[in-house]
Amino acid sequence: MSKVWVVKCTPVLAGILVISFAGSLSTLFSQTDTSDKLRYPLPRIDTALSNGTLPKLPFPGGILTNITSHSTRRKGKFLSELDIPTSLRHIIGKQILQSIPQVFSSKFKNPCWETKQSLRCLPYFYVAGMPKSGTTDLFSKIISHPDVVHSVKELHWWTRRRFNAGLSWYLNKQSRIVRLLAKKTADAARLVIGDGSASTLWDCNYKTAKYSNADIFQVVQPNAKVIAIFRNPADRLYSGYKYFNRRKGDSRSPEQFHTYCLTAVNSFTKCLQTYGERQCVGLYGSEGAVHRGRIHVGLYNIFVRDWLNVFPHKNLYFLRTDEWMNCTIAFPKIVKFLELGEMSKKQIVSICNTRRKNTITAAKQLGPMLPKTRALLNEFYRPYMEDLATVLQDPRYTWS
């Protein structure tokens, strides 16, 4: 596991960020560039940090520590009674604030509470990212632990469905653990349930957002266990390209992928001529780039910084996909992080030897990435990978 550290910076309380978007976003990101060259200089994170376009830590740690602190939370009280900034209240939503208690029941390990009608539960842990990095296999092996109740992997409620599916919808998805806990058996109290939505770490409105998903979780579930697995961003992007274009009739080729990457890098670096990295992540993410693999998702350092900024570090666990390939070593560490019951070596080997999940065999027939494409992506992602390695104090996150 990579130790979690924060790069220190001078605390500055920022107001709500207001950005004037000139011109058409569709024009900014939909231009097709068929030339085999870059039209804009690649980003330099060191320059961006020094001139303030990429804040070291957008909202330096400590701003909401009174919300996280257990001493400020009261049994029988709801989140709405906490001292939460008005703008953050609006983002979280009245239904969540008025329905979820400040303190969960001490009867269970999983975060649950009793209402007049029934027992309600939230997930105990989240495999929060990153997509096409091994989250499905990781989640499937975690729920093979006898203490973990099986559940649907990706509900994407916190990042997407929360805006049109109510809280009850999400809580009802945790009904299996509710039924098991209601039996009040001797081992029920140790059971937990998880959410494997690979969008939780990164998918939020970065265009003008003052707060990230980390801020929401800090208020609602500061004791949640959050796991994220990271893959070389160039490989992640190619895997996403193959995955989102695998339907019958879709034209895919390494050459087409190169054209896409060239256009995407040009578009993103053009955005950086006017806006900061965080804002360009939001702008690019809103312009329909999903079907091509989402180049902005590989800017891991931006998302990691947001979580390190406000969320309890002891509840964050980061690892790499290549690290996860050695499952018999990586899996016991995750079990320990989640504070699950110890497993025998035989049990661990048995789980790790199960077939890897969500590998696209047909997509592999597409062939390897072109050398020139890899060189382009490595150069584009290099400063972001270096920044991630600096933040996590682990040079392996440069995937050199």
CSV table of N, CA, C and O in Angstrom, one decimal, residues 99-169:
chain,number,residue,atom,x,y,z
A,99,SER,N,-32.0,12.9,6.6
A,99,SER,CA,-32.3,11.4,6.8
A,99,SER,C,-31.2,10.6,7.5
A,99,SER,O,-31.5,9.6,8.1
A,100,ILE,N,-30.0,11.1,7.3
A,100,ILE,CA,-28.8,10.3,7.8
A,100,ILE,C,-28.4,10.9,9.1
A,100,ILE,O,-28.2,12.1,9.2
A,101,PRO,N,-28.2,10.0,10.1
A,101,PRO,CA,-27.8,10.5,11.4
A,101,PRO,C,-26.3,10.9,11.5
A,101,PRO,O,-25.5,10.5,10.7
A,102,GLN,N,-26.0,11.7,12.5
A,102,GLN,CA,-24.6,12.1,12.7
A,102,GLN,C,-23.8,10.9,13.2
A,102,GLN,O,-22.6,10.8,12.9
A,103,VAL,N,-24.4,10.1,14.0
A,103,VAL,CA,-23.7,8.9,14.5
A,103,VAL,C,-24.5,7.6,14.2
A,103,VAL,O,-25.7,7.6,14.4
A,104,PHE,N,-23.8,6.6,13.7
A,104,PHE,CA,-24.4,5.4,13.4
A,104,PHE,C,-24.5,4.5,14.6
A,104,PHE,O,-23.9,4.7,15.6
A,105,SER,N,-25.3,3.4,14.5
A,105,SER,CA,-25.5,2.5,15.6
A,105,SER,C,-24.2,1.8,16.0
A,105,SER,O,-23.5,1.3,15.1
A,106,SER,N,-24.0,1.7,17.2
A,106,SER,CA,-22.8,1.0,17.7
A,106,SER,C,-23.0,-0.6,17.8
A,106,SER,O,-22.1,-1.3,18.1
A,107,LYS,N,-24.2,-1.0,17.4
A,107,LYS,CA,-24.5,-2.4,17.4
A,107,LYS,C,-23.8,-3.2,16.2
A,107,LYS,O,-23.6,-4.4,16.3
A,108,PHE,N,-23.5,-2.4,15.2
A,108,PHE,CA,-23.0,-3.1,14.0
A,108,PHE,C,-21.7,-2.4,13.6
A,108,PHE,O,-21.4,-1.2,13.8
A,109,LYS,N,-20.9,-3.2,12.9
A,109,LYS,CA,-19.7,-2.7,12.3
A,109,LYS,C,-20.0,-1.8,11.0
A,109,LYS,O,-19.4,-0.8,10.8
A,110,ASN,N,-21.0,-2.2,10.3
A,110,ASN,CA,-21.4,-1.5,9.1
A,110,ASN,C,-22.2,-0.3,9.5
A,110,ASN,O,-22.9,-0.3,10.6
A,111,PRO,N,-22.1,0.8,8.8
A,111,PRO,CA,-22.8,2.1,9.2
A,111,PRO,C,-24.3,1.9,9.0
A,111,PRO,O,-24.8,1.9,7.8
A,112,CYS,N,-25.0,1.7,10.0
A,112,CYS,CA,-26.5,1.5,10.0
A,112,CYS,C,-27.2,2.4,11.1
A,112,CYS,O,-26.5,2.8,12.0
A,113,TRP,N,-28.4,2.6,10.9
A,113,TRP,CA,-29.2,3.3,11.9
A,113,TRP,C,-30.7,2.8,11.9
A,113,TRP,O,-31.1,2.3,10.8
A,114,GLU,N,-31.4,2.9,13.0
A,114,GLU,CA,-32.7,2.4,13.1
A,114,GLU,C,-33.7,3.6,12.9
A,114,GLU,O,-33.5,4.6,13.5
A,115,THR,N,-34.7,3.4,12.1
A,115,THR,CA,-35.8,4.3,12.0
A,115,THR,C,-37.1,3.7,12.6
A,115,THR,O,-37.0,2.5,13.1
A,116,LYS,N,-38.1,4.4,12.6
A,116,LYS,CA,-39.4,3.8,13.2
A,116,LYS,C,-39.9,2.7,12.4
A,116,LYS,O,-40.5,1.8,12.9
A,117,GLN,N,-39.5,2.7,11.1
A,117,GLN,CA,-40.0,1.6,10.2
A,117,GLN,C,-39.1,0.5,10.1
A,117,GLN,O,-39.5,-0.7,10.0
A,118,SER,N,-37.8,0.7,10.0
A,118,SER,CA,-36.8,-0.3,9.7
A,118,SER,C,-35.4,0.1,10.0
A,118,SER,O,-35.1,1.2,10.4
A,119,LEU,N,-34.5,-0.9,9.7
A,119,LEU,CA,-33.1,-0.6,9.8
A,119,LEU,C,-32.6,-0.1,8.5
A,119,LEU,O,-33.0,-0.7,7.4
A,120,ARG,N,-31.7,0.9,8.5
A,120,ARG,CA,-31.2,1.4,7.2
A,120,ARG,C,-29.7,1.4,7.3
A,120,ARG,O,-29.1,1.6,8.3
A,121,CYS,N,-29.0,1.1,6.1
A,121,CYS,CA,-27.6,1.0,6.1
A,121,CYS,C,-27.0,1.7,4.9
A,121,CYS,O,-27.6,1.7,3.8
A,122,LEU,N,-25.8,2.2,5.0
A,122,LEU,CA,-24.9,2.7,3.9
A,122,LEU,C,-23.8,1.7,3.8
A,122,LEU,O,-23.5,0.9,4.7
A,123,PRO,N,-23.1,1.7,2.7
A,123,PRO,CA,-21.9,0.8,2.5
A,123,PRO,C,-20.8,1.2,3.5
A,123,PRO,O,-20.7,2.3,3.9
A,124,TYR,N,-20.1,0.2,3.9
A,124,TYR,CA,-19.0,0.3,4.8
A,124,TYR,C,-17.7,0.7,4.1
A,124,TYR,O,-16.9,1.5,4.6
A,125,PHE,N,-17.5,0.2,2.9
A,125,PHE,CA,-16.3,0.6,2.1
A,125,PHE,C,-16.7,0.9,0.6
A,125,PHE,O,-17.8,0.5,0.2
A,126,TYR,N,-15.8,1.6,0.0
A,126,TYR,CA,-16.0,2.0,-1.4
A,126,TYR,C,-14.8,1.7,-2.2
A,126,TYR,O,-13.7,2.1,-1.9
A,127,VAL,N,-14.9,0.9,-3.3
A,127,VAL,CA,-13.8,0.8,-4.3
A,127,VAL,C,-14.2,1.9,-5.3
A,127,VAL,O,-15.0,1.8,-6.2
A,128,ALA,N,-13.5,3.0,-5.1
A,128,ALA,CA,-13.9,4.3,-5.7
A,128,ALA,C,-13.4,4.6,-7.0
A,128,ALA,O,-13.8,5.6,-7.7
A,129,GLY,N,-12.4,3.9,-7.5
A,129,GLY,CA,-11.8,4.1,-8.8
A,129,GLY,C,-10.5,3.3,-9.0
A,129,GLY,O,-10.2,2.6,-8.0
A,130,MET,N,-9.9,3.3,-10.1
A,130,MET,CA,-10.3,4.1,-11.3
A,130,MET,C,-10.9,3.1,-12.4
A,130,MET,O,-10.5,2.0,-12.4
A,131,PRO,N,-11.7,3.6,-13.3
A,131,PRO,CA,-12.3,2.7,-14.3
A,131,PRO,C,-11.2,2.1,-15.2
A,131,PRO,O,-10.3,2.8,-15.5
A,132,LYS,N,-11.4,0.9,-15.6
A,132,LYS,CA,-10.5,0.1,-16.5
A,132,LYS,C,-9.1,0.0,-15.8
A,132,LYS,O,-8.1,0.0,-16.5
A,133,SER,N,-9.1,-0.2,-14.5
A,133,SER,CA,-7.9,-0.4,-13.8
A,133,SER,C,-7.9,-1.6,-12.9
A,133,SER,O,-6.9,-1.9,-12.2
A,134,GLY,N,-8.9,-2.4,-13.0
A,134,GLY,CA,-9.0,-3.6,-12.2
A,134,GLY,C,-10.0,-3.6,-11.1
A,134,GLY,O,-10.0,-4.4,-10.2
A,135,THR,N,-10.9,-2.6,-11.1
A,135,THR,CA,-11.9,-2.4,-10.0
A,135,THR,C,-12.8,-3.6,-9.8
A,135,THR,O,-13.2,-4.0,-8.7
A,136,THR,N,-13.2,-4.2,-11.0
A,136,THR,CA,-14.2,-5.3,-10.9
A,136,THR,C,-13.6,-6.5,-10.3
A,136,THR,O,-14.2,-7.1,-9.4
A,137,ASP,N,-12.4,-6.8,-10.7
A,137,ASP,CA,-11.7,-7.9,-10.1
A,137,ASP,C,-11.4,-7.7,-8.6
A,137,ASP,O,-11.6,-8.6,-7.8
A,138,LEU,N,-10.9,-6.5,-8.3
A,138,LEU,CA,-10.7,-6.2,-6.9
A,138,LEU,C,-11.9,-6.3,-6.0
A,138,LEU,O,-11.9,-6.9,-5.0
A,139,PHE,N,-13.0,-5.7,-6.5
A,139,PHE,CA,-14.3,-5.7,-5.8
A,139,PHE,C,-14.8,-7.2,-5.6
A,139,PHE,O,-15.2,-7.6,-4.5
A,140,SER,N,-14.7,-8.0,-6.7
A,140,SER,CA,-15.2,-9.3,-6.6
A,140,SER,C,-14.4,-10.2,-5.6
A,140,SER,O,-15.0,-11.1,-4.9
A,141,LYS,N,-13.1,-9.9,-5.4
A,141,LYS,CA,-12.3,-10.7,-4.5
A,141,LYS,C,-12.6,-10.2,-3.0
A,141,LYS,O,-12.6,-11.0,-2.1
A,142,ILE,N,-12.8,-8.9,-2.9
A,142,ILE,CA,-13.2,-8.4,-1.5
A,142,ILE,C,-14.5,-9.0,-1.0
A,142,ILE,O,-14.6,-9.4,0.1
A,143,ILE,N,-15.5,-9.0,-1.9
A,143,ILE,CA,-16.8,-9.6,-1.4
A,143,ILE,C,-16.8,-11.1,-1.3
A,143,ILE,O,-17.7,-11.7,-0.9
A,144,SER,N,-15.6,-11.7,-1.6
A,144,SER,CA,-15.5,-13.1,-1.4
A,144,SER,C,-15.1,-13.4,0.1
A,144,SER,O,-15.1,-14.5,0.5
A,145,HIS,N,-14.7,-12.4,0.8
A,145,HIS,CA,-14.4,-12.5,2.2
A,145,HIS,C,-15.7,-12.8,3.0
A,145,HIS,O,-16.7,-12.3,2.7
A,146,PRO,N,-15.6,-13.8,3.9
A,146,PRO,CA,-16.8,-14.2,4.6
A,146,PRO,C,-17.5,-13.1,5.4
A,146,PRO,O,-18.7,-13.2,5.8
A,147,ASP,N,-16.8,-12.0,5.7
A,147,ASP,CA,-17.4,-10.9,6.5
A,147,ASP,C,-18.1,-9.9,5.6
A,147,ASP,O,-18.8,-9.0,6.1
A,148,VAL,N,-18.0,-10.0,4.3
A,148,VAL,CA,-18.5,-9.1,3.3
A,148,VAL,C,-19.8,-9.6,2.7
A,148,VAL,O,-19.7,-10.7,2.1
A,149,VAL,N,-20.8,-8.9,2.7
A,149,VAL,CA,-22.1,-9.3,2.1
A,149,VAL,C,-22.0,-8.9,0.6
A,149,VAL,O,-21.6,-7.8,0.2
A,150,HIS,N,-22.5,-9.8,-0.3
A,150,HIS,CA,-22.4,-9.6,-1.7
A,150,HIS,C,-23.4,-8.5,-2.1
A,150,HIS,O,-24.5,-8.3,-1.5
A,151,SER,N,-23.0,-7.7,-3.1
A,151,SER,CA,-23.8,-6.6,-3.5
A,151,SER,C,-23.6,-6.2,-4.9
A,151,SER,O,-22.6,-6.7,-5.5
A,152,VAL,N,-24.4,-5.4,-5.5
A,152,VAL,CA,-24.2,-5.0,-6.9
A,152,VAL,C,-23.0,-4.0,-6.9
A,152,VAL,O,-22.9,-3.2,-6.1
A,153,LYS,N,-22.1,-4.2,-7.9
A,153,LYS,CA,-20.8,-3.5,-7.8
A,153,LYS,C,-21.0,-2.0,-8.1
A,153,LYS,O,-20.7,-1.1,-7.3
A,154,GLU,N,-21.6,-1.6,-9.2
A,154,GLU,CA,-21.6,-0.2,-9.6
A,154,GLU,C,-23.0,0.4,-9.7
A,154,GLU,O,-23.7,0.2,-10.7
A,155,LEU,N,-23.3,1.1,-8.7
A,155,LEU,CA,-24.6,1.8,-8.6
A,155,LEU,C,-24.5,3.2,-9.1
A,155,LEU,O,-25.4,3.9,-9.5
A,156,HIS,N,-23.3,3.8,-9.0
A,156,HIS,CA,-23.0,5.1,-9.3
A,156,HIS,C,-24.0,6.1,-8.8
A,156,HIS,O,-24.3,7.1,-9.4
A,157,TRP,N,-24.4,5.9,-7.5
A,157,TRP,CA,-25.4,6.7,-6.9
A,157,TRP,C,-24.8,8.1,-6.5
A,157,TRP,O,-25.4,9.1,-6.8
A,158,TRP,N,-23.7,8.0,-5.8
A,158,TRP,CA,-23.1,9.3,-5.3
A,158,TRP,C,-22.8,10.3,-6.4
A,158,TRP,O,-22.8,11.5,-6.2
A,159,THR,N,-22.4,9.8,-7.6
A,159,THR,CA,-21.9,10.6,-8.6
A,159,THR,C,-22.9,10.9,-9.7
A,159,THR,O,-22.7,11.9,-10.4
A,160,ARG,N,-23.9,10.1,-9.9
A,160,ARG,CA,-24.8,10.2,-11.0
A,160,ARG,C,-26.3,10.1,-10.6
A,160,ARG,O,-27.1,11.0,-10.8
A,161,ARG,N,-26.6,8.9,-10.1
A,161,ARG,CA,-28.0,8.6,-9.9
A,161,ARG,C,-28.6,9.4,-8.7
A,161,ARG,O,-29.8,9.5,-8.6
A,162,ARG,N,-27.7,10.0,-7.9
A,162,ARG,CA,-28.2,10.7,-6.7
A,162,ARG,C,-29.1,11.9,-7.2
A,162,ARG,O,-29.9,12.3,-6.4
A,163,PHE,N,-28.9,12.4,-8.4
A,163,PHE,CA,-29.6,13.5,-8.8
A,163,PHE,C,-31.0,13.2,-9.4
A,163,PHE,O,-31.8,14.1,-9.6
A,164,ASN,N,-31.3,12.0,-9.6
A,164,ASN,CA,-32.6,11.6,-10.1
A,164,ASN,C,-33.2,10.4,-9.4
A,164,ASN,O,-34.4,10.1,-9.5
A,165,ALA,N,-32.4,9.7,-8.6
A,165,ALA,CA,-32.9,8.6,-7.8
A,165,ALA,C,-32.7,8.9,-6.3
A,165,ALA,O,-31.6,9.3,-5.9
A,166,GLY,N,-33.8,8.9,-5.6
A,166,GLY,CA,-33.7,9.3,-4.2
A,166,GLY,C,-32.8,8.5,-3.3
A,166,GLY,O,-32.4,7.4,-3.7
A,167,LEU,N,-32.7,9.0,-2.1
A,167,LEU,CA,-31.9,8.2,-1.1
A,167,LEU,C,-32.4,6.9,-0.8
A,167,LEU,O,-31.7,5.9,-0.6
A,168,SER,N,-33.8,6.8,-0.8
A,168,SER,CA,-34.4,5.5,-0.5
A,168,SER,C,-34.0,4.4,-1.5
A,168,SER,O,-33.8,3.2,-1.2
A,169,TRP,N,-33.9,4.8,-2.8
A,169,TRP,CA,-33.5,3.9,-3.8
A,169,TRP,C,-32.1,3.3,-3.5
A,169,TRP,O,-31.9,2.1,-3.6
